Amino acid sequence: DSCKDIMKRIQKYDGIHLFLVLDKNGKKLNDDLEEEEKKVTQNTFNSNYSDIPKLVEKAVSCVRDIDPLNELTFLQISYLGYDYLIVVTNNQCHIYNVDNLNTPYKFDIKEKVKMILMCPKYFALINEGNGLNIYNYEGKQLQSPQITGVRFSLLSKKMIGISNDIIAILPPNNPKTIQFYDIASGKKLNAEINHTMDICEIQLNQSDISRDRKVCFTDTDKDLYISNAYIPKVVKISTM
């Protein structure tokens, strides 16, 4: 029953479309997938998902080697060419370069992490207590932007994005507006996007050139828009 309760909670998380339960050998245990989901996974499961238990075992082992009294409670794997693995335990964050999993950078954390966001140069940890904190991949904290009027407990990954120079946020209490914060200073930018309808999801591109920073978003009509983040000029590029 406790396992079923956990799976039900997972299904309620924003952005979860499919989850698999594996044993230590990588064998799939949940057979309650819909037919379309089975078609999606049947050709890729053996070559991709079967390696997940090995990675989890390695992460658990690394955490215990560093601190025998600690344990792995949350693991996020992000592959966007950044080549880093972020592992969060009850009280520490571990940063692994995928080319060297034996010597991670690590630092202490005081509150449970709600969300991890990654971009080429930095990553962000978000919790409900002290909000959003920006780090580099050596574990140095760079900024804690003063984001006012935002309840981080209500944020989902569809409502926030990070790049090398700015953060984009869709405040839960103001879903028609996209706000931008400078990573270097932590201050709110004057530029913002005000839309006529509620916005459902936002994404920042990952260009190396700041002036080319773009934000894409969809609204409740499922229309897709794009704009420069620093000099907003919204253009509709697709209608659903």
XYZ file of C-alpha atoms in Angstrom:
240
model
C 0.000 0.000 0.000
C 2.797 2.438 0.837
C 4.349 1.796 -2.583
C 1.026 2.511 -4.308
C 0.661 5.721 -2.291
C 4.111 6.849 -3.441
C 3.231 6.123 -7.074
C 0.006 8.089 -6.756
C 1.939 11.088 -5.396
C 4.418 10.855 -8.267
C 1.599 10.896 -10.811
C 0.314 14.164 -9.344
C 3.613 15.994 -9.968
C 3.492 18.553 -12.743
C 5.042 17.360 -16.003
C 4.954 13.624 -15.198
C 3.576 11.714 -18.187
C 4.967 8.242 -17.522
C 6.909 6.512 -14.776
C 8.436 3.076 -14.492
C 9.136 0.941 -11.439
C 12.316 -1.113 -11.799
C 13.951 -3.803 -9.727
C 17.696 -3.806 -9.045
C 18.332 -5.634 -12.316
C 16.471 -3.088 -14.412
C 13.378 -5.245 -14.919
C 10.125 -3.305 -15.224
C 7.689 -4.136 -12.425
C 4.635 -2.010 -13.177
C 2.489 -3.494 -15.936
C -0.362 -1.005 -15.714
C 0.823 1.103 -18.661
C -1.656 2.184 -21.282
C -1.310 0.681 -24.749
C 0.143 3.868 -26.237
C 2.699 4.061 -23.414
C 3.709 0.452 -24.063
C 4.312 1.266 -27.718
C 6.548 4.179 -26.741
C 8.663 2.131 -24.331
C 8.809 -1.314 -25.907
C 11.591 -0.492 -28.376
C 13.699 1.669 -26.065
C 13.347 0.075 -22.650
C 16.074 -2.582 -22.911
C 18.674 -0.179 -24.315
C 17.999 2.813 -22.046
C 16.114 2.218 -18.795
C 17.934 -0.974 -17.846
C 21.017 1.112 -16.986
C 19.162 3.318 -14.490
C 19.552 0.953 -11.472
C 23.317 0.878 -12.058
C 23.471 4.665 -11.987
C 21.303 4.849 -8.856
C 23.478 2.236 -7.127
C 26.586 4.244 -8.001
C 25.026 7.470 -6.663
C 23.940 5.758 -3.419
C 27.425 4.291 -2.992
C 29.125 7.658 -3.557
C 26.932 9.351 -0.957
C 27.655 6.639 1.631
C 31.394 6.772 0.930
C 31.360 10.477 1.713
C 29.101 10.229 4.769
C 28.046 6.765 6.076
C 25.201 8.345 8.066
C 23.706 10.097 5.046
C 21.401 8.631 2.436
C 20.226 9.423 -1.073
C 16.678 10.798 -1.059
C 16.443 12.627 -4.397
C 18.295 12.161 -7.676
C 17.947 14.301 -10.787
C 19.661 13.398 -14.029
C 19.758 16.105 -16.682
C 21.326 15.571 -20.083
C 21.492 18.752 -22.092
C 25.187 18.637 -22.862
C 26.145 20.014 -19.463
C 27.858 16.796 -18.372
C 26.968 17.159 -14.711
C 24.926 15.088 -12.302
C 23.303 16.806 -9.317
C 22.511 14.614 -6.304
C 20.595 16.013 -3.329
C 20.395 14.219 0.020
C 18.700 15.254 3.260
C 21.400 17.787 4.089
C 23.914 17.974 1.242
C 24.192 18.638 -2.462
C 26.734 16.652 -4.496
C 27.902 17.773 -7.946
C 29.396 15.076 -10.166
C 31.173 15.581 -13.440
C 30.058 12.583 -15.502
C 33.679 11.989 -16.525
C 34.739 11.674 -12.870
C 32.084 10.303 -10.509
C 34.589 9.624 -7.716
C 35.364 13.183 -6.625
C 32.221 15.338 -6.414
C 31.973 18.881 -5.201
C 29.618 19.097 -2.247
C 28.042 21.620 0.097
C 25.537 21.608 2.940
C 21.895 22.510 2.499
C 19.508 23.509 5.263
C 16.112 22.782 3.728
C 14.537 20.121 1.560
C 14.984 20.851 -2.133
C 11.795 21.174 -4.168
C 13.311 21.578 -7.606
C 16.614 21.554 -9.498
C 17.177 23.630 -12.641
C 20.265 23.425 -14.840
C 21.875 25.475 -17.603
C 25.367 25.307 -19.173
C 27.197 27.375 -16.515
C 24.970 27.237 -13.441
C 22.262 25.375 -11.618
C 19.563 26.447 -9.183
C 18.142 24.800 -6.093
C 14.631 25.821 -5.119
C 12.977 25.211 -1.775
C 9.930 26.603 -0.066
C 11.862 28.292 2.749
C 14.628 30.498 1.397
C 13.548 30.432 -2.226
C 15.990 30.158 -5.119
C 19.782 29.896 -4.908
C 22.197 29.907 -7.869
C 25.432 27.855 -7.856
C 28.207 27.104 -10.282
C 29.267 23.520 -10.933
C 32.025 23.756 -8.330
C 29.407 24.277 -5.622
C 30.010 28.006 -5.102
C 26.842 29.965 -4.354
C 26.631 32.948 -6.684
C 23.280 34.570 -5.965
C 20.036 34.393 -4.049
C 17.811 36.624 -6.163
C 15.335 38.673 -4.131
C 12.174 37.439 -5.802
C 9.236 39.017 -4.006
C 5.582 38.136 -4.227
C 6.209 34.566 -5.428
C 5.162 31.491 -3.449
C 7.826 28.936 -4.333
C 5.602 26.144 -3.031
C 3.320 26.791 -6.017
C 6.062 26.926 -8.666
C 6.470 24.128 -11.184
C 9.167 23.630 -13.827
C 6.772 25.022 -16.413
C 6.815 28.344 -14.587
C 10.551 29.019 -14.289
C 13.625 28.864 -16.503
C 17.341 29.511 -16.046
C 20.084 30.483 -18.478
C 23.669 31.712 -18.170
C 22.573 35.319 -17.638
C 18.919 35.520 -16.546
C 16.100 33.731 -14.770
C 12.556 33.828 -16.134
C 9.630 33.384 -13.750
C 5.886 33.131 -14.273
C 4.432 34.156 -10.881
C 1.591 31.834 -9.824
C -0.431 34.829 -8.645
C 0.101 36.739 -11.920
C 0.027 34.196 -14.777
C -0.171 36.824 -17.527
C 3.291 38.244 -16.742
C 6.803 36.872 -17.255
C 9.441 38.473 -15.034
C 13.214 38.374 -15.570
C 16.034 38.472 -12.998
C 19.725 39.066 -13.642
C 21.905 36.229 -12.342
C 25.009 38.364 -11.794
C 23.267 40.971 -9.599
C 20.207 39.034 -8.459
C 18.061 42.052 -9.320
C 14.804 42.165 -11.249
C 15.119 43.518 -14.792
C 12.917 46.347 -15.997
C 11.871 44.278 -18.989
C 8.897 41.974 -18.589
C 6.290 40.381 -20.818
C 2.612 41.121 -20.240
C 0.279 38.833 -22.153
C -3.459 39.158 -22.726
C -4.192 35.598 -21.593
C -2.892 33.309 -18.858
C 0.473 31.780 -19.725
C 0.836 28.028 -19.187
C 4.529 27.303 -19.767
C 7.769 29.194 -20.375
C 11.201 28.166 -21.677
C 14.485 30.062 -22.132
C 16.890 29.230 -24.944
C 20.516 28.453 -24.055
C 22.420 30.678 -26.460
C 25.950 31.617 -25.417
C 25.225 35.209 -26.487
C 23.144 37.157 -23.984
C 21.616 39.523 -26.512
C 20.160 36.492 -28.290
C 18.336 35.324 -25.171
C 14.829 34.284 -26.160
C 11.823 33.166 -24.162
C 9.081 30.971 -25.593
C 5.702 30.503 -23.973
C 2.307 28.958 -24.533
C -0.997 30.324 -23.303
C -4.357 28.819 -22.404
C -5.337 28.798 -26.095
C -2.270 26.584 -26.681
C -0.747 29.217 -28.963
C 3.054 29.448 -29.050
C 4.923 32.763 -28.782
C 8.553 33.897 -28.800
C 10.258 37.091 -27.688
C 13.661 38.540 -26.942
C 14.003 38.531 -23.145
C 15.843 41.847 -22.831
C 13.796 43.812 -25.379
C 10.377 42.157 -25.330
C 8.611 41.993 -28.685
C 6.218 39.095 -28.659
C 5.575 37.215 -31.899
C 3.104 34.367 -32.335
C 4.801 31.490 -34.147
C 2.211 28.734 -33.912
C -1.509 28.264 -33.366
C -2.794 24.973 -31.978
